[in-house]
Coordinates of C-alpha atoms in Angstrom, one line a residue:
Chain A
X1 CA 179.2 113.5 131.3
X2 CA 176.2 111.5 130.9
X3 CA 174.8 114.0 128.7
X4 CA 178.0 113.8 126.4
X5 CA 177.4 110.0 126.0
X6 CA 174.0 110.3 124.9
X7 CA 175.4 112.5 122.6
X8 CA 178.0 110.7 121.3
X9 CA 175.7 107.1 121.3
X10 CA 173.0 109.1 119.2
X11 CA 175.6 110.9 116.4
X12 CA 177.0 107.4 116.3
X13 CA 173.7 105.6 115.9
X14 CA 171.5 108.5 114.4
X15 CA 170.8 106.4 111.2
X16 CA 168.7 103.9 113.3
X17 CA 167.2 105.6 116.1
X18 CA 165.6 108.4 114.1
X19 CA 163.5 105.8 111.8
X20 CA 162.6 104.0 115.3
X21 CA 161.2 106.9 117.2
X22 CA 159.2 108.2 113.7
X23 CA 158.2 104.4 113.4
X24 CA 157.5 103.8 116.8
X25 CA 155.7 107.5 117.1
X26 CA 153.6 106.3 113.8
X27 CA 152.4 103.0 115.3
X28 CA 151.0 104.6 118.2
X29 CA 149.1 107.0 116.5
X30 CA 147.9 104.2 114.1
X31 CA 147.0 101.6 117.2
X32 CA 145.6 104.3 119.3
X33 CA 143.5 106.6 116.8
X34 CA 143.5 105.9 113.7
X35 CA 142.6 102.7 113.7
X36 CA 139.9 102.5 116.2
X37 CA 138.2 105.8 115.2
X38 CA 138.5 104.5 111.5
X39 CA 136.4 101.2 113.0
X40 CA 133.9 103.5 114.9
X41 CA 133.6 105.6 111.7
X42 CA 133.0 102.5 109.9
X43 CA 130.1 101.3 112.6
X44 CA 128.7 104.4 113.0
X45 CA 128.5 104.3 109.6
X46 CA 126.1 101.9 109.4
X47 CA 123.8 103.2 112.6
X48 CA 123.8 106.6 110.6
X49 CA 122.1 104.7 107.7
X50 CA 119.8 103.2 110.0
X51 CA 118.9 106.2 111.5
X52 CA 118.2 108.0 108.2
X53 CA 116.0 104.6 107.3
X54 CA 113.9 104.7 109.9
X55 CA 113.5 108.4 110.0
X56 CA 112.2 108.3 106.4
X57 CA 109.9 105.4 107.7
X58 CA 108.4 107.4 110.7
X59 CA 108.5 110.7 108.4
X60 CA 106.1 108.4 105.9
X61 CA 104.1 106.7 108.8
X62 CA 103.1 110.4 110.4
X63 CA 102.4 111.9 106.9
X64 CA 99.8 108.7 106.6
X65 CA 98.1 108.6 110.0
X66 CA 97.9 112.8 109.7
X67 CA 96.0 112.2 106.5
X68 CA 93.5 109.8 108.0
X69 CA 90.1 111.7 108.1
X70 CA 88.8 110.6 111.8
X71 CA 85.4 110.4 111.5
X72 CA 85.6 108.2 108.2
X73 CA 87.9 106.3 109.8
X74 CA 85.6 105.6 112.7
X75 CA 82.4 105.1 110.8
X76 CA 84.1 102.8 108.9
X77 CA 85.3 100.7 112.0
X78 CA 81.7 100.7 112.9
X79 CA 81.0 99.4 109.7
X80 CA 83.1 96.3 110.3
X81 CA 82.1 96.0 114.1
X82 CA 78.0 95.8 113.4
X83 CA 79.3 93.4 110.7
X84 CA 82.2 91.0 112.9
X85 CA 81.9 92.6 116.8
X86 CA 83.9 92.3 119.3
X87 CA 81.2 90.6 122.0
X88 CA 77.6 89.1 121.6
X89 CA 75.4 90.9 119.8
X90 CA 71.7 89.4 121.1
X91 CA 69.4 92.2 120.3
X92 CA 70.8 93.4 116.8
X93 CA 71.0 90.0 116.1
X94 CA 67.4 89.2 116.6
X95 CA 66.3 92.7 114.8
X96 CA 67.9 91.5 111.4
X97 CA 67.5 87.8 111.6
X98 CA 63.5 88.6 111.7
X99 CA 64.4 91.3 108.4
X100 CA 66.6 88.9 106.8
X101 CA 63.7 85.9 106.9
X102 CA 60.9 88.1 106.0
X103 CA 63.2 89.0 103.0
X104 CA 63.5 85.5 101.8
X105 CA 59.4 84.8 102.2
X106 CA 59.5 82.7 105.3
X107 CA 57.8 83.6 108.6
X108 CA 60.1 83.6 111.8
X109 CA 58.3 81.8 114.5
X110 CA 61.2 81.7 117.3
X111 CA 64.5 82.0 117.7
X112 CA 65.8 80.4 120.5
X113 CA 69.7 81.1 122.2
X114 CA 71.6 78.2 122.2
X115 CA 73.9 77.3 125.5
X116 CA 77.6 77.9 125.6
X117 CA 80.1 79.6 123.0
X118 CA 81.8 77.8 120.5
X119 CA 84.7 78.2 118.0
X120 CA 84.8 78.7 113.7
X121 CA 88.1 79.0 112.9
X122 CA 89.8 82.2 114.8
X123 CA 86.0 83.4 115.7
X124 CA 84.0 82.8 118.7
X125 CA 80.2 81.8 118.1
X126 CA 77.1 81.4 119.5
X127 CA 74.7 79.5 118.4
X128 CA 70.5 80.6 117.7
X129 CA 68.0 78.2 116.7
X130 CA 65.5 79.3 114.2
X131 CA 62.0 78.0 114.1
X132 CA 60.7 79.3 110.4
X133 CA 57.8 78.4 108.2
X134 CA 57.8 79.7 104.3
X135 CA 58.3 78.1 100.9
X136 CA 60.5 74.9 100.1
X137 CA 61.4 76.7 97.0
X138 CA 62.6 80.1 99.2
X139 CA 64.9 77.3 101.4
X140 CA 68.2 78.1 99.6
X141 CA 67.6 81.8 99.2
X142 CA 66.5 81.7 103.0
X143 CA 70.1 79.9 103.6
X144 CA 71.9 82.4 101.2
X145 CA 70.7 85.7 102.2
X146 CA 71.3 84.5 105.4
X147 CA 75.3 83.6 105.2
X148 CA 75.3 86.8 102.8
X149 CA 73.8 89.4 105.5
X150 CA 75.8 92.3 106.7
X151 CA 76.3 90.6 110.3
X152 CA 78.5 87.5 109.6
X153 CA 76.9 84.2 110.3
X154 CA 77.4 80.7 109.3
X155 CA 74.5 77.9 109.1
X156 CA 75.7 74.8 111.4
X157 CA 72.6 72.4 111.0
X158 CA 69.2 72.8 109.3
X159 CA 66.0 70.5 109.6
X160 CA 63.5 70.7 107.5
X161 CA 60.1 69.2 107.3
X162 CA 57.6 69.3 104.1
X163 CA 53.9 68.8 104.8
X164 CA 50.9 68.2 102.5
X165 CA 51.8 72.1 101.1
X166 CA 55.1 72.2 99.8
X167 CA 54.5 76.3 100.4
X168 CA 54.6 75.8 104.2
X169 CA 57.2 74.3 105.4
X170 CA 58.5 73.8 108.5
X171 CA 62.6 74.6 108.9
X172 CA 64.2 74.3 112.5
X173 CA 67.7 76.4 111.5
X174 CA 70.8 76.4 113.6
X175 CA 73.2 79.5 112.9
X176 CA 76.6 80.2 114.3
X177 CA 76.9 83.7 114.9
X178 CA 80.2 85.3 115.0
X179 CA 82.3 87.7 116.9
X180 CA 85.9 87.9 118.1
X181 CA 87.3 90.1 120.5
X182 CA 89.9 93.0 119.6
X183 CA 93.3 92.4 119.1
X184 CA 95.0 92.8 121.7
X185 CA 98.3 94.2 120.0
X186 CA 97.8 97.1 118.2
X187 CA 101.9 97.8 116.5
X188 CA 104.1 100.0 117.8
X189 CA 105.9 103.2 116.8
X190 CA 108.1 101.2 114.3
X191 CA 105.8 98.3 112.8
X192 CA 104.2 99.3 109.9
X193 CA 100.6 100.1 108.6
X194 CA 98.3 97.9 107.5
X195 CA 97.5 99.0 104.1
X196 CA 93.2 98.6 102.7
X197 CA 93.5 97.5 99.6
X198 CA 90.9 97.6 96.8
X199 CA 89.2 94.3 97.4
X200 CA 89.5 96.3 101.4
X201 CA 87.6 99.2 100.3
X202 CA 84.7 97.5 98.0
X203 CA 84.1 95.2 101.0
X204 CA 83.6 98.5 102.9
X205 CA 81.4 100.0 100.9
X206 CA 79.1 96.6 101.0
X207 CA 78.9 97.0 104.3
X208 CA 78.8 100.9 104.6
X209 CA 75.8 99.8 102.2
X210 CA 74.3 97.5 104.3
X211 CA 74.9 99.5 107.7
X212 CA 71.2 100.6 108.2
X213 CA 70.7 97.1 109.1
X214 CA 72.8 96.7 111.8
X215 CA 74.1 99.1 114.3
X216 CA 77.4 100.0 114.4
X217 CA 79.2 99.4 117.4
X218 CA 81.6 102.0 119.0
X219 CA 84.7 101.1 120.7
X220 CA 87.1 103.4 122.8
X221 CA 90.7 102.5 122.0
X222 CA 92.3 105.0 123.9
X223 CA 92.6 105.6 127.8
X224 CA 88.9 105.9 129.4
X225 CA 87.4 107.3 132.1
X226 CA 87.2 110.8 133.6
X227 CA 90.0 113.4 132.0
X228 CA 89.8 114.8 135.8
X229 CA 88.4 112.4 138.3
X230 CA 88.4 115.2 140.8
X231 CA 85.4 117.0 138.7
Chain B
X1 CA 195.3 121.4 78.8
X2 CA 192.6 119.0 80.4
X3 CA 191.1 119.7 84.0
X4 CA 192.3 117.7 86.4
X5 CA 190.3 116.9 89.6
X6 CA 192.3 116.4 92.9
X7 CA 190.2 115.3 95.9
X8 CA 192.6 116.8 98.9
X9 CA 190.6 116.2 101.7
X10 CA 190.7 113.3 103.5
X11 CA 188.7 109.8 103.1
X12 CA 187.2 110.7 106.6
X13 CA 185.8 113.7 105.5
X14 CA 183.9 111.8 102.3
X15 CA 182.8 109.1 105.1
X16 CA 181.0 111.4 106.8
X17 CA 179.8 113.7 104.1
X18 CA 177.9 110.8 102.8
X19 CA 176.6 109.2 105.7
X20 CA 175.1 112.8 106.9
X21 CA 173.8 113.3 103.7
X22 CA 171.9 109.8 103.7
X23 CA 170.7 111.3 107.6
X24 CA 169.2 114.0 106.1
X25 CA 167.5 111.4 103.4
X26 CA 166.1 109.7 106.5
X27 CA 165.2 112.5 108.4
X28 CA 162.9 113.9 105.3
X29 CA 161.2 110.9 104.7
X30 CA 160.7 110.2 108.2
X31 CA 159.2 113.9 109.0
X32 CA 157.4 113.1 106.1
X33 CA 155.8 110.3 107.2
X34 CA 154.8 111.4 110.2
X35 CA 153.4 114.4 108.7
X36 CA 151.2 112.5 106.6
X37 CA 150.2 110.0 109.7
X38 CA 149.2 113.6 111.7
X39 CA 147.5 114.3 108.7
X40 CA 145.2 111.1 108.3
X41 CA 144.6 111.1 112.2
X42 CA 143.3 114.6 112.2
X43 CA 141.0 113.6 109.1
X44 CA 139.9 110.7 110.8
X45 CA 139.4 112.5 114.4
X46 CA 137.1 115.7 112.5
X47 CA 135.3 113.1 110.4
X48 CA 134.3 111.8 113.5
X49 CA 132.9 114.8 115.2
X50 CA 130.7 115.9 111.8
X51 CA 129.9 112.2 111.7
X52 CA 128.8 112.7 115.5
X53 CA 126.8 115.9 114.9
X54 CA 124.9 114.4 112.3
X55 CA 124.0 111.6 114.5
X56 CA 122.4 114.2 116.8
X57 CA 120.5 116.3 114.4
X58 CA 119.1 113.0 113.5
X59 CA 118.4 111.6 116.2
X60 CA 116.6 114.8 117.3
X61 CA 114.2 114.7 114.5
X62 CA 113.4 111.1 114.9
X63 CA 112.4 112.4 118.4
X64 CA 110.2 114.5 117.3
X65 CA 108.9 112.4 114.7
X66 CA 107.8 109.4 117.1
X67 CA 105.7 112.2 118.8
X68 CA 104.0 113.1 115.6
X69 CA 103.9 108.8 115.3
X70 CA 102.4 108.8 119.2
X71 CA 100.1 110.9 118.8
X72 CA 98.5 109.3 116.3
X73 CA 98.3 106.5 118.2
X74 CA 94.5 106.0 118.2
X75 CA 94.2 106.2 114.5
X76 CA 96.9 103.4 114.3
X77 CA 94.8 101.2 116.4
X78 CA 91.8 102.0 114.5
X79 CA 93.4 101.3 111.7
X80 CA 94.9 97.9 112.8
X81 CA 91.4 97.0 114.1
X82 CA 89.8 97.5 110.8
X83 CA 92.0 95.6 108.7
X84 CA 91.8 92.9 111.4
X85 CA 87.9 92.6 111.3
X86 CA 88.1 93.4 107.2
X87 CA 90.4 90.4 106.7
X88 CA 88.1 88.0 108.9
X89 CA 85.3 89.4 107.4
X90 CA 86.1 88.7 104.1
X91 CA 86.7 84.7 104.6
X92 CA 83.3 84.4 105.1
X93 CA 81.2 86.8 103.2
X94 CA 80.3 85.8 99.8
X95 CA 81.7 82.6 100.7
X96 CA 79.1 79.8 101.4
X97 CA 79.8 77.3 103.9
X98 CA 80.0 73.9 103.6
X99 CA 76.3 73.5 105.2
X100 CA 74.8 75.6 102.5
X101 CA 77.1 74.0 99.9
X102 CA 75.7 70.5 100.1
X103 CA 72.0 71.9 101.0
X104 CA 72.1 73.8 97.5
X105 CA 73.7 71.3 95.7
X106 CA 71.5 67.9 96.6
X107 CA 68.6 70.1 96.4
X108 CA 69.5 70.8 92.4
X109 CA 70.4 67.1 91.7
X110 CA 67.2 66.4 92.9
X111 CA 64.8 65.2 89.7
X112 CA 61.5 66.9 89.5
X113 CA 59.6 64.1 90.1
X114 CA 61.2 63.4 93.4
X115 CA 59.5 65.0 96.2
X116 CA 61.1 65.5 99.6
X117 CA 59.6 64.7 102.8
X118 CA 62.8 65.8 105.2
X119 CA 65.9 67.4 104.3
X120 CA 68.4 67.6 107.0
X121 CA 71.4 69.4 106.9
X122 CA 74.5 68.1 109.2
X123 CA 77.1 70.2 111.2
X124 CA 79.9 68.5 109.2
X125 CA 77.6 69.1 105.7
X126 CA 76.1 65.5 105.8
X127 CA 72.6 65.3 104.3
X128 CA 70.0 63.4 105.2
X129 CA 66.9 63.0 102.6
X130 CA 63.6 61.7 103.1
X131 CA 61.7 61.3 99.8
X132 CA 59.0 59.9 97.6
X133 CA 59.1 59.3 93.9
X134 CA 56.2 57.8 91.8
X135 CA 59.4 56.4 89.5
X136 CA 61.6 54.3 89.7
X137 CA 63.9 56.7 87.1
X138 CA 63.8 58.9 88.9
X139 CA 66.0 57.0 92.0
X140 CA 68.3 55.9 89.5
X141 CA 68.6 59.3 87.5
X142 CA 69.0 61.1 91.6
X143 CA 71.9 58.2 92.2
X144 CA 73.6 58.7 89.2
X145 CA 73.7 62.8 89.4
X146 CA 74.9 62.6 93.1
X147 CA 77.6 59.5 92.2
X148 CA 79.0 61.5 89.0
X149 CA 81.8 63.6 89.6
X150 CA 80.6 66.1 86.5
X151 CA 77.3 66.2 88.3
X152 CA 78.3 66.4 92.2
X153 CA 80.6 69.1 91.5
X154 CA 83.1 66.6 93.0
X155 CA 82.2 67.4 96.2
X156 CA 80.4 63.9 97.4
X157 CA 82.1 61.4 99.3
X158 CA 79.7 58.6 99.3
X159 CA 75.9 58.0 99.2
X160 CA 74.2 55.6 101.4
X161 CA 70.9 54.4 100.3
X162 CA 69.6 54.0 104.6
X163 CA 66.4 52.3 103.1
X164 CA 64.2 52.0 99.6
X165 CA 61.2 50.7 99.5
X166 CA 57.7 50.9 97.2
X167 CA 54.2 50.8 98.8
X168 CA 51.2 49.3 96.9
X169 CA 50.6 53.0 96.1
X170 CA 53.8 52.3 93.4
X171 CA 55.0 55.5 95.5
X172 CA 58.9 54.9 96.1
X173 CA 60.2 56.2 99.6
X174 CA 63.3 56.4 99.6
X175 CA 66.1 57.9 102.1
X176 CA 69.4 58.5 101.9
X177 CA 72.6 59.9 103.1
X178 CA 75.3 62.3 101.5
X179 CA 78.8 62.8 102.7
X180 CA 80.7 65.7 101.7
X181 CA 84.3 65.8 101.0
X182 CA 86.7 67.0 103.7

C-alpha cells in the first residue's frame, strides 16, 4: 500500500521531484568537492610556484658555493683578516708599524699601548702611541702611508715638535688600530650570497699585494675540536 | 479529395502524451547535468593527485638540494665573513681621516716663510700651530688662505688667532687654532 502511494505521489509529481534530486545531487557535489578542491587547487597552486622558486634559488646557490675554489677562498679571507682582524693584533702590529715608519724616513723610537678599547664607527680600537723622530717634510707621508697600510688604522691625535733642525723632528703619534669581531650570523640555507664585486676583487688584490706585510690570520668556522675525543 | 485529419483519441490521452514527453525533456537535461557535474568533479579530484605528486617530486629535490646547500656551509660563512671585513675595509682604506685631512691641509696653506714650532693635531681634527714668521705678510697671506673657502677646501670652521706677538728680533710668533667642519 505504501509502496503504491509513493508510486502514485511520484508519477503525479515526477516533473518537480526529478529536477530536485538532480539539483540537490549537483549542489552537494559542488559544496562538497568541487568547490573546495577547486580552492586547494587554487592554493596549492601558488605553494607549487614557490616550491619551484626556491628550488631554482637553492639549485643556483649549490652550483655557486660548489664552484668556490677553497683554498683561494681562504687565502683570501686571510687576506682581509691580517688587514681588519677579528681580535688584537699586538705583535704584527708592532712588526709593520716599525716597516711602515722606516718607509716614510722617520726613526721609530717607542711605541707604547695605550689603556682600554675604544670605538670608530662599527670597529673596536686600541690605541698605540708612537714616539718617532724623522723629517718635517716626511710628516704627511708618515701620516699617509700610515692610514694607507695593509692593516687598517686611523690617526686620533698627533704632536709634533720642530727643533733648531727642521730634519729631526720630534712626532708623539696616537693611532687607533682597528679590529671587529666575526659576525655572528653567518645566513641560512635560504638567504642569499653576498656577491664580490669588482671594486671587491681590486681591493683584494691590494691587499693579496700587500700580504707579505702582515700575517694572515686563520679562523675555524666550522665545529672544532677532536673528530673523536676518544683517540 | 483533401486529407482530412481526425484526432479520435481522447483529450486525456494528448494530456498525458505531452506532459511525458516534456518528462523525458527534463530527465535529459537533468542526466545531463549531472553527467557534466561528475565530469568536472573527477577533473578536479585527478588534477589534484598530479598536482599532489608533483608537490612531492619537488619537494624531494629541494631535500636534496639543501644538503648540497648544507654542506657547503663553511664556504658560505667564509664567504659572508669576507664580504663583511671587505665592506668595512673599504670605508677606510684610501680614505683619509679627518686627523690627516686638516694635518695635510694647514700644512699646505702654510706660506714658505712661516716656520712652525708645534703642530698638533686634535682627536676631533682641531689644529693647534705654533709658529714664527720674519713677516708680517706672511700672517696675513696664512689668514687669508685658511679663511677662504677656495683655499680651505671648505673644510674650516673658524680660526682663532690664541696669541700674536713680534719680539725685538722683528720675528712674529704667532699661534693659532683651526676647527674643522663637522
Amino acid at each position: 500500500m505504501k509502496k503504491d502511494t509513493i508510486n502514485k505521489f511520484y508519477s503525479a509529481y515526477k516533473l518537480y521531484i526529478f529536477p530536485a534530486i538532480i539539483i540537490l545531487s549537483g549542489l552537494i557535489l559542488i559544496i562538497f568537492i568541487i568547490y573546495p578542491q577547486a580552492n586547494k587547487f587554487i592554493a596549492d597552486q601558488k605553494v607549487e610556484q614557490e616550491l619551484l622558486k626556491k628550488s631554482s634559488f637553492l639549485e643556483d646557490k649549490a652550483k655557486i658555493l660548489e664552484s668556490y675554489d677553497q683554498n683561494d677562498l681562504r687565502v683570501n679571507v686571510g687576506h682581509a683578516l691580517a688587514a681588519y682582524p677579528t681580535e688584537r693584533d699586538f705583535s704584527n702590529v708592532f712588526g709593520l708599524l716599525q716597516n711602515l715608519t722606516s718607509q716614510s724616513g722617520y726613526s721609530l723610537i717607542a711605541i707604547t699601548l695605550g689603556g682600554g678599547s675604544g670605538k670608530s664607527g662599527d670597529s673596536q680600537t686600541f690605541l698605540l702611541k708612537l714616539e718617532v723622530i724623522g723629517s718635517l717634510s716626511s710628516t704627511k707621508n708618515l701620516i699617509s702611508t700610515l692610514e694607507d697600510s695593509p692593516r687598517i688604522m686611523r690617526m686620533n691625535s698627533m704632536e709634533t715638535t720642530v727643533g733648531i733642525d727642521p730634519n729631526l723632528v720630534s712626532t708623539f703619534l696616537n693611532l687607533d688600530v682597528l679590529y671587529s669581531s666575526i659576525p655572528e650570523v653567518f645566513g641560512s640555507i635560504d638567504s642569499p650570497l653576498p656577491e664580490l664585486s669588482q671594486k671587491d676583487e681590486e681591493l683584494l688584490a691590494r691587499l693579496a699585494k700587500a700580504a707579505p706585510q702582515t700575517q694572515p690570520q686563520t679562523i675555524q668556522l666550522g665545529p672544532r675540536g677532536k673528530a673523536n675525543p676518544f683517540e | 479529395m483533401a486529407n482530412i485529419a481526425i484526432d479520435l483519441l481522447p483529450k486525456e490521452f494528448r494530456v498525458e502524451e505531452i506532459k511525458r514527453a516534456k518528462f523525458v525533456k527534463v530527465q535529459i537535461i537533468g542526466l545531463g547535468v549531472i553527467l557534466f557535474i561528475i565530469f568536472v568533479s573527477s577533473l578536479i579530484v585527478a588534477l589534484r593527485i598530479l598536482q599532489s605528486q608533483r608537490i612531492a617530486q619537488i619537494n624531494a629535490k629541494l631535500t636534496l638540494l639543501e644538503k648540497r646547500v648544507t654542506d657547503q656551509k663553511e664556504t658560505q660563512s667564509a664567504l659572508v665573513l669576507l664580504k663583511n671585513r671587505l665592506n668595512a675595509i673599504a670605508n677606510y682604506l684610501g680614505v683619509p681621516s679627518k686627523q690627516a685631512q686638516m694635518h695635510k691641509l694647514v700644512e699646505g696653506l702654510l706660506p714658505s716663510s712661516v716656520s712652525m714650532n708645534t703642530i698638533s693635531v686634535g682627536r676631533g681634527g682641531e689644529i693647534l700651530i705654533l709658529g714664527t714668521t720674519p713677516s708680517g705678510d706672511s700672517v696675513d697671506e696664512l689668514l687669508n688662505n685658511l679663511i677662504t673657502k677656495d683655499s680651505n677646501e671648505d673644510k674650516v670652521q673658524s680660526v682663532s688667532m690664541e696669541s700674536l706677538s713680534r719680539g725685538k728680533d722683528g720675528i712674529f710668533r704667532i699661534n693659532f687654532k683651526v676647527l674643522p667642519k663637522k
